[in-house]
Amino acid sequence: MEDKTASLEALKDIKSMMERSSRFISLSGLSGVFSGVFALLGAAAAYWRVNMAPWAIRDTHTQFGTGKIVRIDYDVAVFLTLDALIVLMCSIALAWFFTRKKALKNNLPLWSKHSKHLLINLSIPLVSGGLFCVILFYHGLIGLIAPATLVFYGLSLLNAGKFTLEEINYLGLSEIILGLLSLFFLGYGLIFWALGFGLLHIVYGILMYLRHDR
Amino acid sequence: MKGIIDQLDKAFESRVRLGLMSVLAVNDWVEFGELKQLLDVTDGNLASHVAALEKKGFIEVRKKFVGKKPNTSFSATKQGKEAFANHINALEQLLKSQG
């Protein structure tokens, strides 16, 4: 019986040491939950602002099929960009905060070769996707921006998932599927954004919190 | 029953060595400082366990200089990986046998 407890302990030690040494496991589920909440708030703000200008709705409806918008009000574009940037910065700040806290608790470094790999592998597809969307905007293909952000974000997560908790892979796959689906519903980008960046982050964040953070 | 216990490798009895081999089983080359932090041990303690495993031919040591600072890395040898895999198997057998 004692042998059994000892070997179970040893196997647990081995597994935990393999995980600690080969992946960045300090990523906190709470950061996912909070970025999801920020995304929902951001989407609500965007919805409110767009509805303030009745023509904007009419124009979004004209983009069915071609993904083309006739004109976009400069003020609305600036508001939406600022809105997205604020959501992004709040999310990154809180992700950093919770992940740092978890790393301290696990007695693991925040800045290691694993977190470096994670960031590099996340950034390359993510920045490509960002530039891709800027170019879509330049061509006036506004309706394609939401699907493209979701698909590129999903691919980035999938690429980074190898270096961190496995749930990130599934979050990535879900974002890709949602992004592809949203291509069939051009004009509803905001709703898909709220689902992808809001709801999915919250769901996977809670899942990660329950499995790894407690 | 006795047979399974005999299969457990004495070289991995210490927690530090078990941890050391676990890290090296899933990573190519790992630096001394990183191992020290992961295993939460002192320089001397790690050095003595490393020496013991090196003597058995389970790990390989690579020393090089980064500027003026010596930099030592470790890697598990094929023999070391096999021995460690056998050890894990034996542990699992032990668990099953006593259901």
Tab-separated table of C-alpha atoms in Angstrom, chain A residues 1-11 13-15 17-22 107-109 113-114, chain B residues 1 5 15 18-19 22-23 25-27 29-30 34 37-40 84 88 91-92 94-95 98-99:
chain	number	residue	atom	x	y	z
A	1	MET	CA	0.000	0.000	0.000
A	2	GLU	CA	2.818	2.377	0.843
A	3	ASP	CA	4.533	1.440	-2.391
A	4	LYS	CA	1.379	2.389	-4.210
A	5	THR	CA	1.172	5.831	-2.643
A	6	ALA	CA	4.851	6.396	-3.276
A	7	SER	CA	4.667	5.425	-6.932
A	8	LEU	CA	1.537	7.506	-7.437
A	9	GLU	CA	3.344	10.493	-5.917
A	10	ALA	CA	6.383	9.847	-8.094
A	11	LEU	CA	4.282	9.647	-11.262
A	13	ASP	CA	5.851	14.579	-9.752
A	14	ILE	CA	7.123	13.388	-13.120
A	15	LYS	CA	4.042	14.629	-14.963
A	17	MET	CA	7.763	18.504	-13.844
A	18	MET	CA	7.398	17.635	-17.532
A	19	GLU	CA	4.593	20.181	-17.876
A	20	ARG	CA	6.352	22.882	-15.885
A	21	SER	CA	9.514	22.514	-17.938
A	22	SER	CA	8.121	22.241	-21.442
A	107	ASN	CA	7.201	29.692	-8.489
A	108	LEU	CA	7.846	29.841	-12.237
A	109	PRO	CA	9.422	32.658	-14.220
A	113	LYS	CA	12.022	30.646	-23.227
A	114	HIS	CA	8.519	29.156	-23.181
B	1	MET	CA	5.556	-8.320	-6.862
B	5	ILE	CA	10.243	-3.501	-7.397
B	15	ARG	CA	13.149	13.241	-5.957
B	18	LEU	CA	13.432	11.993	-10.820
B	19	GLY	CA	12.654	15.665	-11.507
B	22	SER	CA	11.525	14.367	-16.195
B	23	VAL	CA	12.737	17.764	-17.384
B	25	ALA	CA	12.911	13.720	-21.083
B	26	VAL	CA	10.814	16.466	-22.672
B	27	ASN	CA	13.477	19.110	-23.424
B	29	TRP	CA	19.211	20.911	-23.787
B	30	VAL	CA	18.509	22.574	-20.454
B	34	GLU	CA	16.984	26.779	-15.444
B	37	GLN	CA	15.018	27.024	-10.650
B	38	LEU	CA	12.671	24.281	-11.861
B	39	LEU	CA	13.826	21.769	-9.250
B	40	ASP	CA	14.224	24.372	-6.527
B	84	PHE	CA	13.750	6.506	-17.316
B	88	ILE	CA	8.011	4.970	-15.286
B	91	LEU	CA	5.949	2.616	-11.331
B	92	GLU	CA	2.780	2.148	-13.367
B	94	LEU	CA	3.313	-1.227	-9.297
B	95	LEU	CA	0.173	0.893	-9.206
B	98	GLN	CA	-1.997	-3.402	-6.104
B	99	GLY	CA	-5.348	-2.242	-7.458
